[in-house]
Amino acid sequence: MASRKKCLVLGFFAFLWAELGIKGKEETEEQTCRLLGKFDLNGYVDAKNHSLVIGGLFDIHSRTIPANESVLEPVSAKCEGFNFRGFRWMKTMIHTIKEINERKDILPNITLGYQIFDTCFTISKSVEAALVLLTGQEENKPNFRNGTGAFLAGVVGAGGSSLSIAASRILGLYYLPQVGYASTCSVLSDKYQFPSYLRTVASDKVQSEAMVRLIQHFGWVWIGTIAADDDYGKYGVKIFKEKIESVNLCIAFSEIIPKVYSYEKMQRAIDAVKNSTARVVVLYASDIDLSPFVLEIVFHNITDRTWIASEAWITSALIAKPEYFPYFGGSIGFAIPRADIPGLKEFLYDVHPSKDPNDVLTIEFWQTAFNCTWPNSSVPYHVDHRVNMTGKDDRLHAMSDKFCTGEEKLEDLKNTYLDVSQLRITNNVKQAVYFMAYALDHLSRCEEGRGPYVFGNTCAYIPDFEPWQLMYYLKNIKFTTHNGMTIETDENGDVSRGYYDILNWQLDDNGEVAFVKIGEYTFTDSKFELVMRKNATIFWNTESSELPYSVCADVCRPGTRKGIRQGEPTCCFYCIPCADGHVSREPGQRECEQCGEDYWSNAQKNKCVLKEVEFLAYDEALGFTLVLLSIFGALVVLAVTVVYVLYRHTPLVNANDQELSFLIQVSLVITLLSSVLFIGKPYDWSCRARQVTLAMGFSLCLSCILGKTISLFLAYRISRSKTRLISIRPLYQKIIVLISVLVEIGICTAYLVLEPPSAFKNMESQNIKIILECTEGSIEFLCSMFGIDIFLASLCFLTTFVARQLPDNYYEGKCITFGMLVFFIIWISFVPAYLSTKGKFKVAVEIFAILASSYGLLGCIFAPKCFIILLRPERNTHELVGGRVLTIDKSIQPTSASVSSELDNTMASTVEDD
């Protein structure tokens, strides 16, 4: 801030040095300053016989003639390009002051004069006018009096923001009140830089907010900006960018319209508009600055764009021409509220060059309006020193061959000066003058002792008051205008409430551009509201005549998310499909949402659906087949049992320990039916029952087989020895079975009590499925439980493998050996198959192993016997099976069946050596 102030001060004094020609001359006695020349200013003065004077700054011309570079001495520039709109604003100020002087309720016994200067829409002229208002052209120090001696109360103006800023930097040094009517630049709200500036128009902060709301309303996200190369354009776009980025919208490009025509700079702006994918462009510029840009747009035939207009040009007749409509038709912008001003139209028509031969502005107005030259006038006609679009110097110094007669009729004119249908900034001029008048009125009505100033509540008096004393009333004033609006400013000198009209450019029946109101934007200290008119017809200047689509990238459809493009704005993105298990339900989501643990994304990734719950069910083909195999196996075992019961008195059944055989059959039924517990939806009880039932079934089966294999082992030992049979009871076989089963029961009980298995939702094996399975609980207990079965199976295999060489018509030892071999092969191959599968097939593998091992034992142990019993009964005899043997002759080899029968039915004698 300090460096900025330093630059401003240095710039101000440099300007004074160049424009005023102030030159320091060091002399021996004293230092003095003197004016080297006068400013070339045009305007209107009416200060005689008036108590106070109000200054006015208006853009009656649009530019200055470039200075002659060969002249070294600073010269006040001349102006060109007559501005009908600015001339109307100036006339409105004069009309308003006359109206106030005629009223008896405001400033009684006090009349207001005016001194109005043309700023020529140029900063240098605005500063010149401000200096003259302070000093006059005859003195070199501020005296707050004009050339007639009337006291200067304040200044109304200037038009453009840059002009008001330049003038306010000078007027603010003396705290001289300045009321703006069209300058919306937000920097003017800074009371540290511009302490005496107030205005009757809203700040660009409000307008930028309104633009953002409008853009959001129509769903545009990719916006271009074009701004004039001045404070109005730069600050306006700066605030607009801040607000647009705060709502996550993006700027496609931001270019500048040069104040002094530059082909390179202008071409850069045109190329940005032409090449960008943005179809909506915000234009922050005055109509005068915008004119060259409009011509370039027409020249390059750029259409299919929607322009968002600031209040400075949305209703400008300079731009709103039918020939520009193909390029700028459909523009939407914010306009200051319009109003009707009684008596203004008649006052505007009351103008004629013959009334004052020295009124050069009126003469120039007449010449420009009627395309003629006023007789005996030195005012040039149609002087244009601009450089055209080709970059070539195209200066015109032309005088019209047609002379003005004075009989021309203003009624025949169709220009901005006489158009009172869109009095918007014109009405602000009237309000600014009234703003000053009401403050002076309140100051004049002060009662001594009740004044607002400290040190005795003193008052100020007209005309002898200080500028800061009037500023007190200006800051606290509130009044109602002729059309019912309330004017009130906040602490920054900005209007605190009001509204904008939202206008759309359309063609009327006569082919003229019409400003159609399609909505309003109202604002107060704490509330902003955009209201679009219902059923309002909006003209869109697009190929389809529909709402333009302005995006950098199409909105990502549901099921995708936005992916960042490095180095590009956030509105430019890739659409990346959501990952599995994630969804985006709404278009344009930045992130995909993760589905809940029981849900998964559908194929389109736009909805979370319940995961498929997988388990081996009864009603599916695999489960149903396994149930049938299980039941069929159990029925086969029951059939074997029936055979054994029916033929229980035959030698073959008696020779193989009926009790153990029946227990084996019971255990096989248990193991076969236990597989049914593995099918269906897992529950805690089924998870606990399936493993325990399986382990108990195999434990009973294998312990019974072990009892048989021990008998065969002893028979084999007897057959190979020269000893007598040892006395052995069948009870020992039952004890082996009992001990084995009791140990298994103990382990199973501890397993169920301490760390039992339970039902579990497995969500890690497959993302799209919930696999219902059983947790193993304690792996140690589970291994111990099935470890007993493995131990029993190993003993069975070893004992029968040793006894497999017994000669017999029925080789039970070989059958059990083969059955154990099948048992081991099945369960050894089960382990890798079980570990390599998932879901319901994992359970199916285990069931296959259970059924296969059960069918293997059933087939190897009982199928041969049933075959002989049922199909070869002639072999089921004592002679072939073998009978009871009390003593063993070493010359006779006992059969396994006979030995088994002997061991089952009587005590065996010890075989002694001969």
Short mmCIF file of C-alpha atoms in Angstrom, two decimals, residues 636-838:
data_model
loop_
_atom_site.label_atom_id
_atom_site.label_comp_id
_atom_site.label_asym_id
_atom_site.label_seq_id
_atom_site.Cartn_x
_atom_site.Cartn_y
_atom_site.Cartn_z
CA VAL A 636 -26.88 -98.21 0.82
CA VAL A 637 -25.36 -98.50 4.29
CA LEU A 638 -28.79 -99.26 5.71
CA ALA A 639 -29.24 -101.91 3.01
CA VAL A 640 -25.93 -103.48 4.05
CA THR A 641 -27.11 -103.43 7.63
CA VAL A 642 -30.32 -105.17 6.63
CA VAL A 643 -28.27 -107.83 4.81
CA TYR A 644 -26.10 -108.30 7.86
CA VAL A 645 -29.14 -108.62 10.10
CA LEU A 646 -30.84 -111.08 7.81
CA TYR A 647 -27.69 -113.17 7.39
CA ARG A 648 -26.32 -112.66 10.87
CA HIS A 649 -26.11 -116.47 11.47
CA THR A 650 -24.06 -117.17 8.36
CA PRO A 651 -20.35 -117.99 8.72
CA LEU A 652 -19.18 -114.90 6.86
CA VAL A 653 -21.10 -112.48 9.10
CA ASN A 654 -20.15 -114.34 12.28
CA ALA A 655 -16.53 -114.52 11.25
CA ASN A 656 -16.08 -110.65 11.24
CA ASP A 657 -17.33 -109.39 14.64
CA GLN A 658 -20.90 -108.33 14.09
CA GLU A 659 -20.83 -105.53 16.70
CA LEU A 660 -17.89 -103.75 15.10
CA SER A 661 -19.41 -104.18 11.67
CA PHE A 662 -22.67 -102.65 12.82
CA LEU A 663 -20.78 -99.75 14.47
CA ILE A 664 -18.89 -99.13 11.25
CA GLN A 665 -22.18 -99.05 9.36
CA VAL A 666 -23.63 -96.59 11.89
CA SER A 667 -20.55 -94.36 11.60
CA LEU A 668 -20.76 -94.40 7.82
CA VAL A 669 -24.37 -93.27 8.01
CA ILE A 670 -23.26 -90.45 10.30
CA THR A 671 -20.46 -89.32 7.99
CA LEU A 672 -22.62 -89.57 4.89
CA LEU A 673 -25.46 -87.58 6.44
CA SER A 674 -23.08 -85.06 8.05
CA SER A 675 -22.39 -83.75 4.56
CA VAL A 676 -25.96 -82.48 4.51
CA LEU A 677 -24.97 -80.09 7.31
CA PHE A 678 -22.46 -78.49 4.94
CA ILE A 679 -25.23 -77.57 2.49
CA GLY A 680 -27.58 -74.63 2.99
CA LYS A 681 -27.16 -71.21 4.59
CA PRO A 682 -24.59 -71.40 7.38
CA TYR A 683 -25.74 -70.70 10.91
CA ASP A 684 -23.79 -70.85 14.12
CA TRP A 685 -25.40 -74.14 15.11
CA SER A 686 -24.81 -75.75 11.71
CA CYS A 687 -21.19 -74.56 11.68
CA ARG A 688 -20.62 -76.20 15.06
CA ALA A 689 -22.51 -79.35 14.23
CA ARG A 690 -20.93 -80.10 10.84
CA GLN A 691 -17.30 -80.40 11.91
CA VAL A 692 -18.01 -82.14 15.19
CA THR A 693 -20.39 -84.64 13.56
CA LEU A 694 -17.88 -85.36 10.80
CA ALA A 695 -15.01 -85.83 13.25
CA MET A 696 -17.08 -88.08 15.53
CA GLY A 697 -18.32 -90.17 12.61
CA PHE A 698 -14.85 -90.79 11.25
CA SER A 699 -13.51 -91.40 14.75
CA LEU A 700 -16.10 -94.11 15.41
CA CYS A 701 -15.58 -95.64 11.98
CA LEU A 702 -11.80 -95.71 12.13
CA SER A 703 -11.65 -96.94 15.72
CA CYS A 704 -13.92 -99.87 14.81
CA ILE A 705 -11.75 -100.64 11.78
CA LEU A 706 -8.73 -100.43 14.06
CA GLY A 707 -10.33 -103.09 16.30
CA LYS A 708 -10.70 -105.30 13.26
CA THR A 709 -7.19 -104.63 12.00
CA ILE A 710 -5.68 -105.52 15.38
CA SER A 711 -7.47 -108.90 15.19
CA LEU A 712 -6.04 -109.41 11.70
CA PHE A 713 -2.64 -108.31 12.88
CA LEU A 714 -2.73 -110.86 15.70
CA ALA A 715 -3.93 -113.52 13.28
CA TYR A 716 -1.01 -112.70 11.04
CA ARG A 717 1.40 -112.93 13.97
CA ILE A 718 -0.10 -116.29 15.03
CA SER A 719 0.22 -117.61 11.52
CA ARG A 720 3.90 -116.78 11.44
CA SER A 721 4.82 -118.03 14.92
CA LYS A 722 5.26 -121.52 16.40
CA THR A 723 3.51 -120.60 19.61
CA ARG A 724 0.09 -121.36 20.93
CA LEU A 725 -2.72 -118.79 20.74
CA ILE A 726 -2.68 -116.17 23.47
CA SER A 727 -5.83 -115.76 25.44
CA ILE A 728 -7.52 -112.52 24.18
CA ARG A 729 -11.05 -111.28 24.69
CA PRO A 730 -13.20 -109.34 22.17
CA LEU A 731 -13.77 -106.81 24.95
CA TYR A 732 -10.39 -105.33 24.20
CA GLN A 733 -11.55 -104.34 20.75
CA LYS A 734 -14.53 -102.53 22.28
CA ILE A 735 -12.22 -100.79 24.74
CA ILE A 736 -10.09 -99.49 21.84
CA VAL A 737 -13.24 -98.11 20.20
CA LEU A 738 -14.46 -96.59 23.45
CA ILE A 739 -11.14 -94.93 24.27
CA SER A 740 -10.83 -93.48 20.78
CA VAL A 741 -14.36 -92.13 20.81
CA LEU A 742 -14.03 -90.68 24.31
CA VAL A 743 -10.83 -88.85 23.38
CA GLU A 744 -12.57 -87.43 20.32
CA ILE A 745 -15.59 -86.40 22.39
CA GLY A 746 -13.34 -84.59 24.86
CA ILE A 747 -11.56 -82.63 22.16
CA CYS A 748 -14.85 -81.78 20.42
CA THR A 749 -16.41 -80.61 23.68
CA ALA A 750 -13.46 -78.34 24.45
CA TYR A 751 -13.60 -77.04 20.89
CA LEU A 752 -17.29 -76.16 21.17
CA VAL A 753 -16.96 -74.60 24.59
CA LEU A 754 -13.76 -72.61 24.24
CA GLU A 755 -13.48 -71.46 20.61
CA PRO A 756 -16.38 -72.77 18.57
CA PRO A 757 -16.84 -72.09 14.85
CA SER A 758 -19.48 -69.61 13.75
CA ALA A 759 -21.20 -68.29 10.64
CA PHE A 760 -19.18 -65.59 8.85
CA LYS A 761 -19.67 -63.16 5.93
CA ASN A 762 -16.58 -63.43 3.79
CA MET A 763 -16.34 -60.20 1.76
CA GLU A 764 -12.67 -60.42 0.85
CA SER A 765 -12.56 -63.47 -1.36
CA GLN A 766 -14.86 -61.96 -3.99
CA ASN A 767 -15.80 -58.29 -4.18
CA ILE A 768 -19.13 -58.78 -5.85
CA LYS A 769 -20.29 -61.54 -3.55
CA ILE A 770 -20.81 -62.15 0.11
CA ILE A 771 -19.68 -65.70 0.75
CA LEU A 772 -21.48 -67.15 3.72
CA GLU A 773 -19.16 -69.64 5.32
CA CYS A 774 -18.08 -70.94 8.66
CA THR A 775 -15.07 -69.68 10.52
CA GLU A 776 -12.83 -72.41 11.82
CA GLY A 777 -12.74 -71.11 15.35
CA SER A 778 -9.64 -72.55 16.95
CA ILE A 779 -7.33 -74.05 14.35
CA GLU A 780 -5.51 -75.92 17.11
CA PHE A 781 -8.64 -77.67 18.31
CA LEU A 782 -9.69 -78.41 14.74
CA CYS A 783 -6.31 -79.95 13.93
CA SER A 784 -6.39 -81.98 17.15
CA MET A 785 -9.90 -83.20 16.40
CA PHE A 786 -9.09 -84.43 12.91
CA GLY A 787 -5.59 -85.40 13.99
CA ILE A 788 -7.12 -88.23 16.05
CA ASP A 789 -8.85 -89.48 12.91
CA ILE A 790 -5.62 -89.33 10.94
CA PHE A 791 -3.81 -91.20 13.71
CA LEU A 792 -6.45 -93.94 13.79
CA ALA A 793 -6.42 -94.19 9.99
CA SER A 794 -2.64 -94.51 10.02
CA LEU A 795 -2.75 -97.33 12.56
CA CYS A 796 -5.44 -99.09 10.56
CA PHE A 797 -3.39 -98.81 7.41
CA LEU A 798 -0.18 -100.04 9.03
CA THR A 799 -1.73 -103.04 10.79
CA THR A 800 -3.71 -104.17 7.76
CA PHE A 801 -0.76 -103.56 5.47
CA VAL A 802 1.30 -105.94 7.61
CA ALA A 803 -1.50 -108.54 7.71
CA ARG A 804 -2.37 -108.28 4.01
CA GLN A 805 -0.52 -111.59 3.22
CA LEU A 806 -2.98 -113.82 5.13
CA PRO A 807 -4.16 -116.63 2.85
CA ASP A 808 -7.88 -116.76 2.76
CA ASN A 809 -10.82 -117.18 0.48
CA TYR A 810 -11.91 -113.77 1.77
CA TYR A 811 -9.07 -111.33 1.99
CA GLU A 812 -10.43 -108.84 4.54
CA GLY A 813 -6.96 -107.59 5.30
CA LYS A 814 -6.42 -106.62 1.69
CA CYS A 815 -9.85 -104.99 1.51
CA ILE A 816 -9.24 -102.83 4.56
CA THR A 817 -5.76 -101.99 3.27
CA PHE A 818 -7.19 -100.89 -0.06
CA GLY A 819 -9.99 -98.99 1.75
CA MET A 820 -7.44 -97.11 3.88
CA LEU A 821 -5.34 -96.42 0.80
CA VAL A 822 -8.39 -94.92 -0.94
CA PHE A 823 -9.15 -92.95 2.25
CA PHE A 824 -5.66 -91.43 2.32
CA ILE A 825 -5.56 -90.67 -1.39
CA ILE A 826 -8.89 -88.85 -1.20
CA TRP A 827 -7.99 -86.69 1.78
CA ILE A 828 -4.45 -85.98 0.61
CA SER A 829 -5.80 -84.75 -2.74
CA PHE A 830 -8.53 -82.86 -0.87
CA VAL A 831 -6.10 -80.46 0.81
CA PRO A 832 -4.77 -78.62 -2.32
CA ALA A 833 -8.19 -78.73 -3.97
CA TYR A 834 -9.77 -77.24 -0.85
CA LEU A 835 -7.19 -74.47 -0.58
CA SER A 836 -7.41 -73.53 -4.26
CA THR A 837 -11.18 -73.02 -4.38
CA LYS A 838 -13.43 -70.31 -2.99
#
